[in-house]
GROMACS .gro file of C-alpha atoms in nm:
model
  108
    1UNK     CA    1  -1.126   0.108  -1.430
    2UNK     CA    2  -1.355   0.037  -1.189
    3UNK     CA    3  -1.457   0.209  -0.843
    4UNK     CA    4  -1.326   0.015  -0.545
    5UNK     CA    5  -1.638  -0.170  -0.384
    6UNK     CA    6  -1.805  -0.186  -0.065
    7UNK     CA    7  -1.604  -0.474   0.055
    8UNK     CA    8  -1.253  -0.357  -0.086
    9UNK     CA    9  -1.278  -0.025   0.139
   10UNK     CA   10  -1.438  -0.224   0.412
   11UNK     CA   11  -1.122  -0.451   0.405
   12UNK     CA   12  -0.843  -0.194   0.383
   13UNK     CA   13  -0.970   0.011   0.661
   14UNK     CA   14  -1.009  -0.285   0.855
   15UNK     CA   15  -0.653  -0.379   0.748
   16UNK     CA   16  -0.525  -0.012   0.833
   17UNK     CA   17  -0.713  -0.059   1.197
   18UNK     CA   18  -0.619  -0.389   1.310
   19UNK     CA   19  -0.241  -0.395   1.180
   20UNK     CA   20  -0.007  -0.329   1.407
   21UNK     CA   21   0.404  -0.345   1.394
   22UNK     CA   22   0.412  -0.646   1.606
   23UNK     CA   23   0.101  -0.814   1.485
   24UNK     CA   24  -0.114  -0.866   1.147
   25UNK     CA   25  -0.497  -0.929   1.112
   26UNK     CA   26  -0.617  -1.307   0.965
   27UNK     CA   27  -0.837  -1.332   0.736
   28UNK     CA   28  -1.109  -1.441   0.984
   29UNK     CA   29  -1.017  -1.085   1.133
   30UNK     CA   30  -1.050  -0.846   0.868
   31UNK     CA   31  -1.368  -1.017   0.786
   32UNK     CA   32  -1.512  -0.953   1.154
   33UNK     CA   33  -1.410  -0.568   1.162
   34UNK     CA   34  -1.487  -0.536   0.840
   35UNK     CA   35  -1.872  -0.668   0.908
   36UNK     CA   36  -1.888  -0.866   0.549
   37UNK     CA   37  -1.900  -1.238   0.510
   38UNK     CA   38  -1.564  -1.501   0.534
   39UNK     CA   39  -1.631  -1.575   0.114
   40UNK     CA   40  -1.637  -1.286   0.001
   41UNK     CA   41  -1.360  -1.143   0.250
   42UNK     CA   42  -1.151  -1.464   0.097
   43UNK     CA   43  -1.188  -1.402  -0.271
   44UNK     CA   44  -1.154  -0.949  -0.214
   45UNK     CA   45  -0.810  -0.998   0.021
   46UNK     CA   46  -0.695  -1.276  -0.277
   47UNK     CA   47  -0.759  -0.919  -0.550
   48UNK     CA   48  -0.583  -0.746  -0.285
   49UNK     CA   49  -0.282  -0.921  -0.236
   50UNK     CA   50  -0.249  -0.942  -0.664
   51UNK     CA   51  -0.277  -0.554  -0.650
   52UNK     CA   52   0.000  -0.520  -0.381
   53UNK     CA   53  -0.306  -0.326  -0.100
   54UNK     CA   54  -0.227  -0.602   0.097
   55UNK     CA   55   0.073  -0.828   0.216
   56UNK     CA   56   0.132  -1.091   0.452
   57UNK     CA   57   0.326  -0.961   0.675
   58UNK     CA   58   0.405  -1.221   0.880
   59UNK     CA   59   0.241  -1.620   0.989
   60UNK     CA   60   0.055  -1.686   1.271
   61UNK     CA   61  -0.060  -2.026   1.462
   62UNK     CA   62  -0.423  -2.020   1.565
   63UNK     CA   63  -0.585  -2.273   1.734
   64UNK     CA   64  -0.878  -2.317   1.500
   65UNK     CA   65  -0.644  -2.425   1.210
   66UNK     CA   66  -0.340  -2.740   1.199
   67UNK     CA   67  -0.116  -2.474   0.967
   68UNK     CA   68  -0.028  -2.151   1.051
   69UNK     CA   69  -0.229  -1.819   0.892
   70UNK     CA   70  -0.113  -1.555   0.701
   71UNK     CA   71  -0.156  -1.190   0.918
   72UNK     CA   72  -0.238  -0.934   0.661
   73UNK     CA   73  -0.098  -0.605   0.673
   74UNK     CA   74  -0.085  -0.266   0.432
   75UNK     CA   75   0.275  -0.262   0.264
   76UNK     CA   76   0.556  -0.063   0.410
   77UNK     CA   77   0.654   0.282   0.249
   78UNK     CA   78   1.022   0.220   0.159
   79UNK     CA   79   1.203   0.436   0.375
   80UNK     CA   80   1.526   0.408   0.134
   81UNK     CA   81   1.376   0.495  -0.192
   82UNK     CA   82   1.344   0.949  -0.209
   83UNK     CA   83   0.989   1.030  -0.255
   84UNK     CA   84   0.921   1.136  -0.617
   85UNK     CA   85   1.306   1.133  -0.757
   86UNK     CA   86   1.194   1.244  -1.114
   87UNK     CA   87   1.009   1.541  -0.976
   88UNK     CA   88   1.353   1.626  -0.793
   89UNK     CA   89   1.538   1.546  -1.052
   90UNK     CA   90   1.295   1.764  -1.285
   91UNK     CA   91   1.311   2.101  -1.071
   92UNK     CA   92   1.720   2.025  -1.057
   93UNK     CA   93   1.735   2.061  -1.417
   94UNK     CA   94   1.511   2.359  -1.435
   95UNK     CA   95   1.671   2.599  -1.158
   96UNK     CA   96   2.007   2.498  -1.362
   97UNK     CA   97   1.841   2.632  -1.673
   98UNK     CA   98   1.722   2.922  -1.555
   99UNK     CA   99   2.021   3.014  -1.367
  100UNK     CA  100   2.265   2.947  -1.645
  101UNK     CA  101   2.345   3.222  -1.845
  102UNK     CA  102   2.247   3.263  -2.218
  103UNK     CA  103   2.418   3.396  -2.513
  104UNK     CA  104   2.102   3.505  -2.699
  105UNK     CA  105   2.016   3.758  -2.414
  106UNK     CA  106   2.338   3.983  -2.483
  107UNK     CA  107   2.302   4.254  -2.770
  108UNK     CA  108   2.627   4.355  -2.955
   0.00000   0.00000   0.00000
């Protein structure tokens, strides 16, 4: 696989600095902070969004535009799922083992 480019971590830490819980960045916007050009912020945020670094998070009517724009945000952490449930599940399974008693140990 290759390394992220130039643009790609010029757009997510743009992303990261403009998004807030009330309000995304447009494309327009990430492409200002991020100092690289609107084409190639278009076709990098498109790759983004098909990885799942970016989402819209929400629409937004500008008045350069007739239809509203999609504000682009990081995804949400999940608070519901557990962080890392087969590493839990893992070191439940081993403290059982070695705290469970075994016949092999026992000399007659």
């Amino acid at each position: 696989m290759r390394p992220k480019g130039e643009v790609h971590l010029a757009l997510l830490a743009a992303a990261q600095a403009l998004a807030t819980p009330e309000r995304g960045a447009t494309l327009r916007e990430l492409a200002a902070a991020a100092c690289v050009g609107l084409q190639a912020a278009r076709q990098t945020v498109g790759y983004l969004s098909k990885s799942g670094a970016l989402v819209v998070a929400r629409t937004r009517r500008v008045p350069y535009r007739n239809k509203p724009v999609a504000e682009w945000a990081p995804p949400q952490p999940d608070a519901s799922a557990s962080p890392q449930p087969a590493a839990h599940a893992l070191a439940g399974a081993l403290a059982t083992w070695h705290a469970s008693p075994t016949s092999h140990t026992d000399s007659a």
